[in-house]
């Protein structure tokens, strides 16, 4: 049944968008509002007092540990982003421009998703026997004569944390970049080649600029996932390192919910600022 001509168009628009707006309000806006509210409460040894106070934020910003943990979080995010971008761009480029058959493209792309058939924790823990002091990596290096004694920094270190992050989140960089590359008009590449451009020039001046929206989407995925992760840092660092997610987890374990909520609010604002800065460079609406 078509609406009558007397019905205002804006009311029809509001009626169509209201179910989705209601879902967003209940499952996104309301939980965030509750976290922000709890972040201003006070916590004692026995109870939580719903009183408006800036004590949690004052303690958070006056602690040297906070800045060290945030710096560590940015370090993990930056290094992981560089590694996943390099691997993700290479894999996507190979699938999009070197695999001619669509069937093979789909098959190889699905092959990249095989690790996601198992739990993140299982994939992460699987590195422990490989990187351990008596693990496969050290045994192979010693048998080849590369090293004389096992390397201790392979496991329970920043190296193992970043390795696990790259293993877990590279696919989030591959997918959007591959999707963007598949949309590139191949006639543009042919035109650049006819104009005398070599492979490197075509890559840098044609493919990379046209792939920027996909790179930006992958960057947002990887940065937000790494900055909010805590279980990977806990297991792969052997509890010797920490990030903001681990800080929040520790507060929750100690029943310090207001402090955890305040840290979560600061982390959320930080992530939103990073995303806002990234979106000023590339318009990703073309990919959405």
PDB file of N, CA, C and O in Angstrom, residues 167-197:
ATOM      1  N   UNK A 167      49.589 -12.613  12.897  1.00  0.00           N
ATOM      2  CA  UNK A 167      48.933 -13.856  12.504  1.00  0.00           C
ATOM      3  C   UNK A 167      47.416 -13.748  12.624  1.00  0.00           C
ATOM      4  O   UNK A 167      46.680 -14.218  11.751  1.00  0.00           O
ATOM      5  N   UNK A 168      46.941 -13.103  13.673  1.00  0.00           N
ATOM      6  CA  UNK A 168      45.504 -13.045  13.932  1.00  0.00           C
ATOM      7  C   UNK A 168      44.773 -12.056  13.036  1.00  0.00           C
ATOM      8  O   UNK A 168      43.627 -12.298  12.634  1.00  0.00           O
ATOM      9  N   UNK A 169      45.429 -10.944  12.674  1.00  0.00           N
ATOM     10  CA  UNK A 169      44.692  -9.835  12.070  1.00  0.00           C
ATOM     11  C   UNK A 169      45.101  -9.478  10.644  1.00  0.00           C
ATOM     12  O   UNK A 169      44.565  -8.517  10.090  1.00  0.00           O
ATOM     13  N   UNK A 170      46.006 -10.232  10.040  1.00  0.00           N
ATOM     14  CA  UNK A 170      46.410  -9.910   8.669  1.00  0.00           C
ATOM     15  C   UNK A 170      45.243 -10.016   7.696  1.00  0.00           C
ATOM     16  O   UNK A 170      45.128  -9.218   6.758  1.00  0.00           O
ATOM     17  N   UNK A 171      44.367 -10.985   7.902  1.00  0.00           N
ATOM     18  CA  UNK A 171      43.240 -11.165   6.979  1.00  0.00           C
ATOM     19  C   UNK A 171      42.337  -9.932   6.949  1.00  0.00           C
ATOM     20  O   UNK A 171      41.720  -9.634   5.917  1.00  0.00           O
ATOM     21  N   UNK A 172      42.262  -9.198   8.064  1.00  0.00           N
ATOM     22  CA  UNK A 172      41.450  -7.990   8.099  1.00  0.00           C
ATOM     23  C   UNK A 172      42.044  -6.886   7.223  1.00  0.00           C
ATOM     24  O   UNK A 172      41.352  -5.908   6.920  1.00  0.00           O
ATOM     25  N   UNK A 173      43.300  -7.035   6.849  1.00  0.00           N
ATOM     26  CA  UNK A 173      43.913  -6.112   5.904  1.00  0.00           C
ATOM     27  C   UNK A 173      43.797  -6.639   4.481  1.00  0.00           C
ATOM     28  O   UNK A 173      43.630  -5.864   3.531  1.00  0.00           O
ATOM     29  N   UNK A 174      43.868  -7.956   4.322  1.00  0.00           N
ATOM     30  CA  UNK A 174      43.804  -8.541   2.984  1.00  0.00           C
ATOM     31  C   UNK A 174      42.443  -8.305   2.345  1.00  0.00           C
ATOM     32  O   UNK A 174      42.357  -7.904   1.169  1.00  0.00           O
ATOM     33  N   UNK A 175      41.378  -8.542   3.082  1.00  0.00           N
ATOM     34  CA  UNK A 175      40.018  -8.516   2.511  1.00  0.00           C
ATOM     35  C   UNK A 175      39.662  -7.163   1.903  1.00  0.00           C
ATOM     36  O   UNK A 175      39.280  -7.082   0.727  1.00  0.00           O
ATOM     37  N   UNK A 176      39.748  -6.041   2.638  1.00  0.00           N
ATOM     38  CA  UNK A 176      39.366  -4.760   2.018  1.00  0.00           C
ATOM     39  C   UNK A 176      40.288  -4.330   0.885  1.00  0.00           C
ATOM     40  O   UNK A 176      39.833  -3.731  -0.097  1.00  0.00           O
ATOM     41  N   UNK A 177      41.591  -4.626   0.991  1.00  0.00           N
ATOM     42  CA  UNK A 177      42.515  -4.259  -0.091  1.00  0.00           C
ATOM     43  C   UNK A 177      42.215  -5.078  -1.338  1.00  0.00           C
ATOM     44  O   UNK A 177      42.185  -4.544  -2.458  1.00  0.00           O
ATOM     45  N   UNK A 178      41.990  -6.363  -1.182  1.00  0.00           N
ATOM     46  CA  UNK A 178      41.655  -7.221  -2.318  1.00  0.00           C
ATOM     47  C   UNK A 178      40.349  -6.775  -2.961  1.00  0.00           C
ATOM     48  O   UNK A 178      40.230  -6.722  -4.199  1.00  0.00           O
ATOM     49  N   UNK A 179      39.366  -6.426  -2.142  1.00  0.00           N
ATOM     50  CA  UNK A 179      38.082  -5.954  -2.674  1.00  0.00           C
ATOM     51  C   UNK A 179      38.247  -4.673  -3.477  1.00  0.00           C
ATOM     52  O   UNK A 179      37.626  -4.498  -4.538  1.00  0.00           O
ATOM     53  N   UNK A 180      39.097  -3.768  -3.013  1.00  0.00           N
ATOM     54  CA  UNK A 180      39.342  -2.521  -3.729  1.00  0.00           C
ATOM     55  C   UNK A 180      40.108  -2.765  -5.023  1.00  0.00           C
ATOM     56  O   UNK A 180      39.799  -2.161  -6.064  1.00  0.00           O
ATOM     57  N   UNK A 181      41.102  -3.630  -4.973  1.00  0.00           N
ATOM     58  CA  UNK A 181      41.891  -3.908  -6.176  1.00  0.00           C
ATOM     59  C   UNK A 181      41.047  -4.562  -7.262  1.00  0.00           C
ATOM     60  O   UNK A 181      41.274  -4.316  -8.458  1.00  0.00           O
ATOM     61  N   UNK A 182      40.092  -5.379  -6.892  1.00  0.00           N
ATOM     62  CA  UNK A 182      39.256  -6.038  -7.889  1.00  0.00           C
ATOM     63  C   UNK A 182      38.356  -5.047  -8.622  1.00  0.00           C
ATOM     64  O   UNK A 182      37.853  -5.330  -9.708  1.00  0.00           O
ATOM     65  N   UNK A 183      38.149  -3.869  -8.026  1.00  0.00           N
ATOM     66  CA  UNK A 183      37.307  -2.847  -8.651  1.00  0.00           C
ATOM     67  C   UNK A 183      38.092  -1.907  -9.569  1.00  0.00           C
ATOM     68  O   UNK A 183      37.498  -1.065 -10.240  1.00  0.00           O
ATOM     69  N   UNK A 184      39.407  -2.009  -9.557  1.00  0.00           N
ATOM     70  CA  UNK A 184      40.215  -1.129 -10.396  1.00  0.00           C
ATOM     71  C   UNK A 184      40.000  -1.474 -11.866  1.00  0.00           C
ATOM     72  O   UNK A 184      40.070  -2.637 -12.265  1.00  0.00           O
ATOM     73  N   UNK A 185      39.738  -0.451 -12.652  1.00  0.00           N
ATOM     74  CA  UNK A 185      39.558  -0.634 -14.100  1.00  0.00           C
ATOM     75  C   UNK A 185      40.904  -0.999 -14.727  1.00  0.00           C
ATOM     76  O   UNK A 185      41.862  -0.224 -14.663  1.00  0.00           O
ATOM     77  N   UNK A 186      40.966  -2.183 -15.317  1.00  0.00           N
ATOM     78  CA  UNK A 186      42.231  -2.643 -15.888  1.00  0.00           C
ATOM     79  C   UNK A 186      42.680  -1.786 -17.068  1.00  0.00           C
ATOM     80  O   UNK A 186      43.860  -1.780 -17.418  1.00  0.00           O
ATOM     81  N   UNK A 187      41.756  -1.048 -17.683  1.00  0.00           N
ATOM     82  CA  UNK A 187      42.139  -0.177 -18.797  1.00  0.00           C
ATOM     83  C   UNK A 187      43.051   0.951 -18.334  1.00  0.00           C
ATOM     84  O   UNK A 187      43.872   1.464 -19.107  1.00  0.00           O
ATOM     85  N   UNK A 188      42.947   1.350 -17.050  1.00  0.00           N
ATOM     86  CA  UNK A 188      43.836   2.376 -16.514  1.00  0.00           C
ATOM     87  C   UNK A 188      45.276   1.876 -16.468  1.00  0.00           C
ATOM     88  O   UNK A 188      46.219   2.619 -16.753  1.00  0.00           O
ATOM     89  N   UNK A 189      45.441   0.612 -16.105  1.00  0.00           N
ATOM     90  CA  UNK A 189      46.781   0.026 -16.063  1.00  0.00           C
ATOM     91  C   UNK A 189      47.350  -0.097 -17.474  1.00  0.00           C
ATOM     92  O   UNK A 189      48.529   0.191 -17.713  1.00  0.00           O
ATOM     93  N   UNK A 190      46.496  -0.499 -18.408  1.00  0.00           N
ATOM     94  CA  UNK A 190      46.944  -0.603 -19.799  1.00  0.00           C
ATOM     95  C   UNK A 190      47.320   0.766 -20.352  1.00  0.00           C
ATOM     96  O   UNK A 190      48.307   0.903 -21.088  1.00  0.00           O
ATOM     97  N   UNK A 191      46.544   1.792 -20.002  1.00  0.00           N
ATOM     98  CA  UNK A 191      46.849   3.148 -20.462  1.00  0.00           C
ATOM     99  C   UNK A 191      48.186   3.627 -19.902  1.00  0.00           C
ATOM    100  O   UNK A 191      48.985   4.254 -20.609  1.00  0.00           O
ATOM    101  N   UNK A 192      48.442   3.316 -18.617  1.00  0.00           N
ATOM    102  CA  UNK A 192      49.713   3.708 -18.014  1.00  0.00           C
ATOM    103  C   UNK A 192      50.874   2.971 -18.666  1.00  0.00           C
ATOM    104  O   UNK A 192      51.945   3.548 -18.905  1.00  0.00           O
ATOM    105  N   UNK A 193      50.661   1.700 -18.994  1.00  0.00           N
ATOM    106  CA  UNK A 193      51.715   0.931 -19.658  1.00  0.00           C
ATOM    107  C   UNK A 193      51.974   1.460 -21.066  1.00  0.00           C
ATOM    108  O   UNK A 193      53.126   1.546 -21.511  1.00  0.00           O
ATOM    109  N   UNK A 194      50.891   1.820 -21.774  1.00  0.00           N
ATOM    110  CA  UNK A 194      51.058   2.383 -23.117  1.00  0.00           C
ATOM    111  C   UNK A 194      51.768   3.731 -23.075  1.00  0.00           C
ATOM    112  O   UNK A 194      52.443   4.116 -24.043  1.00  0.00           O
ATOM    113  N   UNK A 195      51.618   4.447 -21.954  1.00  0.00           N
ATOM    114  CA  UNK A 195      52.278   5.749 -21.813  1.00  0.00           C
ATOM    115  C   UNK A 195      53.748   5.620 -21.440  1.00  0.00           C
ATOM    116  O   UNK A 195      54.434   6.644 -21.305  1.00  0.00           O
ATOM    117  N   UNK A 196      54.213   4.393 -21.270  1.00  0.00           N
ATOM    118  CA  UNK A 196      55.626   4.179 -20.991  1.00  0.00           C
ATOM    119  C   UNK A 196      55.963   3.941 -19.542  1.00  0.00           C
ATOM    120  O   UNK A 196      57.155   3.865 -19.193  1.00  0.00           O
ATOM    121  N   UNK A 197      54.965   3.801 -18.660  1.00  0.00           N
ATOM    122  CA  UNK A 197      55.231   3.565 -17.238  1.00  0.00           C
ATOM    123  C   UNK A 197      55.693   2.125 -17.031  1.00  0.00           C
ATOM    124  O   UNK A 197      55.163   1.197 -17.642  1.00  0.00           O
TER     125      UNK A 197
END
